[in-house]
CSV table of C-alpha atoms and ligand atoms in Angstrom, one decimal:
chain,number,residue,atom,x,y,z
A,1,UNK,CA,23.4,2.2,-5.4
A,2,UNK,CA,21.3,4.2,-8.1
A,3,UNK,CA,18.2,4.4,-8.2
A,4,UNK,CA,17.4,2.2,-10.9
A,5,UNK,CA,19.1,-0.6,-9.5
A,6,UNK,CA,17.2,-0.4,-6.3
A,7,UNK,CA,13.8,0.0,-7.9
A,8,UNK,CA,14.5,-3.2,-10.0
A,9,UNK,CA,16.1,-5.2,-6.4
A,10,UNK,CA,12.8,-4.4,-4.9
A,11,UNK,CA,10.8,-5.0,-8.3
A,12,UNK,CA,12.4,-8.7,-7.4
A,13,UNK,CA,11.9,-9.1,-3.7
A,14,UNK,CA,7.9,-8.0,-3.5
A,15,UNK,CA,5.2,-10.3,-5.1
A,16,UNK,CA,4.0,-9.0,-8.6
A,17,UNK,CA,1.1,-7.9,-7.3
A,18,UNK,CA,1.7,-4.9,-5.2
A,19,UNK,CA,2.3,-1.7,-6.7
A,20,UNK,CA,5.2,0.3,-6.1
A,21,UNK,CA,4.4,4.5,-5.5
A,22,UNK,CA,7.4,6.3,-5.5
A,23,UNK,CA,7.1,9.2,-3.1
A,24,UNK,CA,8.6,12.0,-4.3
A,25,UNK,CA,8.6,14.9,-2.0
A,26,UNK,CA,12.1,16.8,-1.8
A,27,UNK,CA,13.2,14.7,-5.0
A,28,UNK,CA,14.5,16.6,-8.0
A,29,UNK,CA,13.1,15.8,-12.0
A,30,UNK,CA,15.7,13.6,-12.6
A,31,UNK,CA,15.9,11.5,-9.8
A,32,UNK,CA,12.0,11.0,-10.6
A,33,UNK,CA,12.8,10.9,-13.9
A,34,UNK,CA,15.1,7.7,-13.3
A,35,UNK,CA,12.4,6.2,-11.6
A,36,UNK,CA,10.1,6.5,-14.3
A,37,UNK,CA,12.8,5.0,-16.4
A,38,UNK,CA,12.8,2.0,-14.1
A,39,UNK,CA,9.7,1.3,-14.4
A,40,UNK,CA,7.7,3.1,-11.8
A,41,UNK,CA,4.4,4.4,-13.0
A,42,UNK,CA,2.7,5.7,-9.7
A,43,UNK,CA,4.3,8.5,-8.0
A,44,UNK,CA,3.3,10.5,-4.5
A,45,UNK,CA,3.0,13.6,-3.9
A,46,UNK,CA,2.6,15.4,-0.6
A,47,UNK,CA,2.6,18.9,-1.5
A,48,UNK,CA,-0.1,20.5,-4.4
A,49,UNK,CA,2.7,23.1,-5.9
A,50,UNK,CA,5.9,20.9,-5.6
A,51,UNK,CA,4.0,18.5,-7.5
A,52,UNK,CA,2.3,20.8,-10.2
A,53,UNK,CA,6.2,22.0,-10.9
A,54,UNK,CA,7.2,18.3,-11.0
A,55,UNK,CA,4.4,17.0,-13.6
A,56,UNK,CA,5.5,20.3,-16.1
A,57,UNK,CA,8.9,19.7,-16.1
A,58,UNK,CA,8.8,15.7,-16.4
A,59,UNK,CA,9.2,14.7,-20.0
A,60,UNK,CA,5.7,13.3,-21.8
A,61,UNK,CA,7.1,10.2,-20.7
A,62,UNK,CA,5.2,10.9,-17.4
A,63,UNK,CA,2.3,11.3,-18.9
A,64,UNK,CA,1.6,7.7,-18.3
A,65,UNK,CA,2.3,8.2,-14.5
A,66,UNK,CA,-0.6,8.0,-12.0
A,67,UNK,CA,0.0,10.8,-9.4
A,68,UNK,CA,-0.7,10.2,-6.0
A,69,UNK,CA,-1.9,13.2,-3.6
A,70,UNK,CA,-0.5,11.5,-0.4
A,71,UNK,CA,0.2,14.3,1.7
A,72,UNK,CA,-2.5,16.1,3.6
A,73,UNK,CA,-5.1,18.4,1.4
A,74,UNK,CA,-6.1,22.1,2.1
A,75,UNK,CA,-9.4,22.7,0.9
A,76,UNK,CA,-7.5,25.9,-0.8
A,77,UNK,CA,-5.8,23.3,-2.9
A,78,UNK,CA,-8.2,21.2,-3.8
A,79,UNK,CA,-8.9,23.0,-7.5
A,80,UNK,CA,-5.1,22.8,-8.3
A,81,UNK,CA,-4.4,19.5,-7.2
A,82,UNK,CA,-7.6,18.2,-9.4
A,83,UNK,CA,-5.1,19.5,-12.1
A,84,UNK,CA,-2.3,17.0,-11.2
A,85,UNK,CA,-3.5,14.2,-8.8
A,86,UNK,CA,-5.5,10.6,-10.3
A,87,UNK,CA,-6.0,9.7,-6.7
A,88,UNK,CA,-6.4,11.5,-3.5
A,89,UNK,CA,-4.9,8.8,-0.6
A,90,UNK,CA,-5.9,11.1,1.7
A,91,UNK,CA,-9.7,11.8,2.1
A,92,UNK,CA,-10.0,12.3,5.9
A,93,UNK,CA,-14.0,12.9,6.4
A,94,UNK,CA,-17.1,13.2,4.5
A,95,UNK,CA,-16.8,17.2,4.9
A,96,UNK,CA,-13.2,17.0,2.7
A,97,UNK,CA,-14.9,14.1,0.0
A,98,UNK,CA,-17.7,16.2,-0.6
A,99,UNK,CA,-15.1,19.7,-1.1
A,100,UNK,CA,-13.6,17.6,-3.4
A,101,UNK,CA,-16.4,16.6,-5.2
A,102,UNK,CA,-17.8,19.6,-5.2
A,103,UNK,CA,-14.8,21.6,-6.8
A,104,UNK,CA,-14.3,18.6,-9.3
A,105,UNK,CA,-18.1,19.2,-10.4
A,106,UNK,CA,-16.8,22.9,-10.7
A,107,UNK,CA,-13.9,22.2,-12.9
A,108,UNK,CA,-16.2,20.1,-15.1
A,109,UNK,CA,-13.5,16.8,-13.9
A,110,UNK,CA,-14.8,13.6,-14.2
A,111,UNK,CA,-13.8,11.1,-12.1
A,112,UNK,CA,-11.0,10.5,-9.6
A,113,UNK,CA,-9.9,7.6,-7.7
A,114,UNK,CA,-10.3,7.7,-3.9
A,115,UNK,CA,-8.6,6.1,-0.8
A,116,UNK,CA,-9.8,6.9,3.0
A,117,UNK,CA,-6.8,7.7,5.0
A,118,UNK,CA,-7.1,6.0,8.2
A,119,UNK,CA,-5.6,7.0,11.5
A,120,UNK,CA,-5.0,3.8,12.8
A,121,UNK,CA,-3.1,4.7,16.0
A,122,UNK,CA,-5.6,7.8,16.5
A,123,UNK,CA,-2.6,10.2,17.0
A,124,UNK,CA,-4.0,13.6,17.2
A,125,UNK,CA,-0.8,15.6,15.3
A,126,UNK,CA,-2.1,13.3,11.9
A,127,UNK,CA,-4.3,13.5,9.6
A,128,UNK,CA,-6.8,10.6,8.9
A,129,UNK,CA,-10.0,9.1,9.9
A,130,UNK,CA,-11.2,7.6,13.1
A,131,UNK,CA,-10.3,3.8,12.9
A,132,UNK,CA,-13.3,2.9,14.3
A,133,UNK,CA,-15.3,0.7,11.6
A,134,UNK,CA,-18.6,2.8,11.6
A,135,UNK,CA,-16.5,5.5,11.2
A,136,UNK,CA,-14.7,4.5,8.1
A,137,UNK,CA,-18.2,2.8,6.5
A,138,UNK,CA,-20.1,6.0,7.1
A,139,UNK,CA,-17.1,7.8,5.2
A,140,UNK,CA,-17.1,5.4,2.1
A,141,UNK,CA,-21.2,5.2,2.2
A,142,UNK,CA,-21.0,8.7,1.8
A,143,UNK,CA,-18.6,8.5,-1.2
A,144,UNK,CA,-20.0,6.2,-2.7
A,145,UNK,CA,-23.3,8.7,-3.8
A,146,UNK,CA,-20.6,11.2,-4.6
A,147,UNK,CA,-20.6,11.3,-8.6
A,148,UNK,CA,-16.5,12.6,-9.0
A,149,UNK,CA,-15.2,10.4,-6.7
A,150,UNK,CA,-14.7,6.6,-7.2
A,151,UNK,CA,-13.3,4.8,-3.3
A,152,UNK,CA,-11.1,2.2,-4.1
A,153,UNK,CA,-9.5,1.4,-0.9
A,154,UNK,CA,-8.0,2.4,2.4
A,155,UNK,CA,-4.2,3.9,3.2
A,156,UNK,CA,-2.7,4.5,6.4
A,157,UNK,CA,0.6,5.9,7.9
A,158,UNK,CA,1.0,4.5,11.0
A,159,UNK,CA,3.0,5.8,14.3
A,160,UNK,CA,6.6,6.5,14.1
A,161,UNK,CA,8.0,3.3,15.7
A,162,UNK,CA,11.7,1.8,16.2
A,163,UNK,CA,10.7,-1.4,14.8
A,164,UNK,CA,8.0,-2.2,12.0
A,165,UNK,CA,7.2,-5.2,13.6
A,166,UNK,CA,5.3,-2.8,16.2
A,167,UNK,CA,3.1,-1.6,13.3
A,168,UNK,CA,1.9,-4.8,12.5
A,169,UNK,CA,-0.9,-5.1,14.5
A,170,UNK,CA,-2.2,-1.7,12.9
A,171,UNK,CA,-1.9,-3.2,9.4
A,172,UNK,CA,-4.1,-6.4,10.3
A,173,UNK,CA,-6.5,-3.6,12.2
A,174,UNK,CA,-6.6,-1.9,8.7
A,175,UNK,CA,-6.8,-4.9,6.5
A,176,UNK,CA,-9.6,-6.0,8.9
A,177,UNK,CA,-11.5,-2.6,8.1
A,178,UNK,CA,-10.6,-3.0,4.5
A,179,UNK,CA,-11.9,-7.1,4.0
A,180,UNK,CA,-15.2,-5.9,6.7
A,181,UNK,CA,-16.0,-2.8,3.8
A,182,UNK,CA,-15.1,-5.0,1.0
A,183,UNK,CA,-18.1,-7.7,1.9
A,184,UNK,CA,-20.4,-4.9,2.1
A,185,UNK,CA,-20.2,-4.5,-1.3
A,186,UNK,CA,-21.2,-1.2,-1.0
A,187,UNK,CA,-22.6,0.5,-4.8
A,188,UNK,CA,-19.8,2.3,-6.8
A,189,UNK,CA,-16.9,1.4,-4.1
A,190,UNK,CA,-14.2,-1.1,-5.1
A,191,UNK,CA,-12.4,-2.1,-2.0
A,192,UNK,CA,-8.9,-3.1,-4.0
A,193,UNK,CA,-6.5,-0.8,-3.1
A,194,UNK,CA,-5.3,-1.4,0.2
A,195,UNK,CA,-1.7,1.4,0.4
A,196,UNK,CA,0.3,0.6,3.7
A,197,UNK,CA,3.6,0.2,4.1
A,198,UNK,CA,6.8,2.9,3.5
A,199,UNK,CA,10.8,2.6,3.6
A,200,UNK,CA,11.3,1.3,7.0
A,201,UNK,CA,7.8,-0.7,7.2
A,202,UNK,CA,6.9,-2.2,3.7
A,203,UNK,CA,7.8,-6.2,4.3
A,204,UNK,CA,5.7,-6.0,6.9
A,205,UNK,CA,3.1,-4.3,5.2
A,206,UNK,CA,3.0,-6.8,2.8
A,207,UNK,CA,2.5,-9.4,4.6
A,208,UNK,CA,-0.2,-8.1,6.2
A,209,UNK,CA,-2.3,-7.5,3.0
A,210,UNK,CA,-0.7,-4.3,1.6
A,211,UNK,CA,-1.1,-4.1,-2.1
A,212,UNK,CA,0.5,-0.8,-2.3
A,213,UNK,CA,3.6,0.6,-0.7
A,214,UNK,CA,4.6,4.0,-0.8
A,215,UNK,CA,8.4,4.2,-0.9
A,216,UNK,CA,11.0,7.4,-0.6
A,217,UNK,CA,14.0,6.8,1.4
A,218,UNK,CA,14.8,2.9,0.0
A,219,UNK,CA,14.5,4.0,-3.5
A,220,UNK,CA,15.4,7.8,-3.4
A,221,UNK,CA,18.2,7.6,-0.2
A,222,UNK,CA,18.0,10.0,2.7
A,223,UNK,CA,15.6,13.2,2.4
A,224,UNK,CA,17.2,16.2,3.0
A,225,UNK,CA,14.8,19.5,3.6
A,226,UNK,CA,15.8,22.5,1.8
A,227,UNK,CA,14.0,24.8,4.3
B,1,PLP,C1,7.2,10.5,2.6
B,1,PLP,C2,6.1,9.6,2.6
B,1,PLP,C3,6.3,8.2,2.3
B,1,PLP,C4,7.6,7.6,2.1
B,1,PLP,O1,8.4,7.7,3.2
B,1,PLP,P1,9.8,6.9,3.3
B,1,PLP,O2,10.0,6.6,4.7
B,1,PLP,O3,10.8,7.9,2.8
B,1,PLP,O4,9.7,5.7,2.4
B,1,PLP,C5,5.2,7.4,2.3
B,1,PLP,N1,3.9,7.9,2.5
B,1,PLP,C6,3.7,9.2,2.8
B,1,PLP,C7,2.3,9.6,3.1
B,1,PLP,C8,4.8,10.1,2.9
B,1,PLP,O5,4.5,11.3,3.2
């Protein structure tokens, strides 16, 4: 099936309200390009350069495109990917918001949108914060004085697992964290972006509160690694 057609058949099957990102590492223009052309306006990115090369050679067309840094982010990056990336899905600690901040007060950049990345099954080879709730509260608290930086929600990965139905408990964990921050009402933090939920695990996702999924292998077909 092209892509288009499986953009639009999953368009269909999800509730209005969640919003597609198509993660587009290992993809070539024109299969992002498609995308685009079906619709999608958020895409993913986990690598700063791949992504810098992608947004050049993308007609203006993607100039309406919200790019997503969802892959981990070297403080050696940080300046380039400010170039590139509306929101950073990936912030990790107080120490990486306020590099980011700082280097966005550097490049004279406004604002950016914010998610915390949350380690929800506290594997030690990932990236992500500590799930534990006064963990994640003293993250956003500390965004939230951070003048480049707007938080608008949580993401997570989740384990590798043979069935998404095992990741479901660490969605509700997540959503749990999410709703608990969200009746904080914590000054300059949204609390409506809630991105969980890939290929193999989005349904699920979904129906555990996910308003953002990030898909690559439904929309894109298998990845295959040049290197
Ligand atoms: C690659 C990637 C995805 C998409 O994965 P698929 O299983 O191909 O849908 C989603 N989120 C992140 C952070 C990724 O790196």
């Amino acid at each position: 099936m092209f892509i288009k057609e499986k953009i639009l058949q999953i368009r269909k099957e999800i509730p209005s309200h969640v919003r597609i990102v198509a993660a587009a590492k290992t993809r070539s223009v024109p299969e992002v390009e498609e995308a685009i052309e079906a619709g999608i306006t958020d895409i993913g990115h986990n690598y700063v350069q791949e992504a810098e090369k992608m947004a050049a050679a993308l007609p203006s067309k993607a100039a309406c495109v919200t790019w997503h840094m969802i892959g981990e982010i070297q403080t050696n990056k940080i300046n380039k990917a400010l170039n590139i990336f509306n929101m950073i899905q990936t912030i990790d600690s107080i120490e990486k918001a306020e590099a980011i901040d700082r280097r966005a007060e550097r490049v004279g950049r406004a604002t950016l949108s914010g998610l915390i990345e949350v380690n929800i099954a506290k594997e030690s080879a990932k990236s992500g914060a500590a799930p534990e709730f006064e963990n994640i509260k003293a993250i956003a608290e500390r965004i939230s004085i951070l003048k480049h930086i707007e938080l608008k929600g949580l993401m997570t990965m989740g384990p590798v697992v043979d069935d998404p139905q095992k990741l479901r408990p660490h969605f509700r964990t997540v959503k749990n964290i999410f709703d608990r921050l969200k009746s904080l009402t914590i000054e300059n933090v949204e609390m409506n972006i809630l991105s969980m939920g890939m290929s193999d695990s989005y349904q699920v996702a979904i129906e555990e509160g996910a308003n953002m999924i990030r898909l690559g292998t439904v929309l894109f077909g298998e990845r295959h690694y040049a290197r």
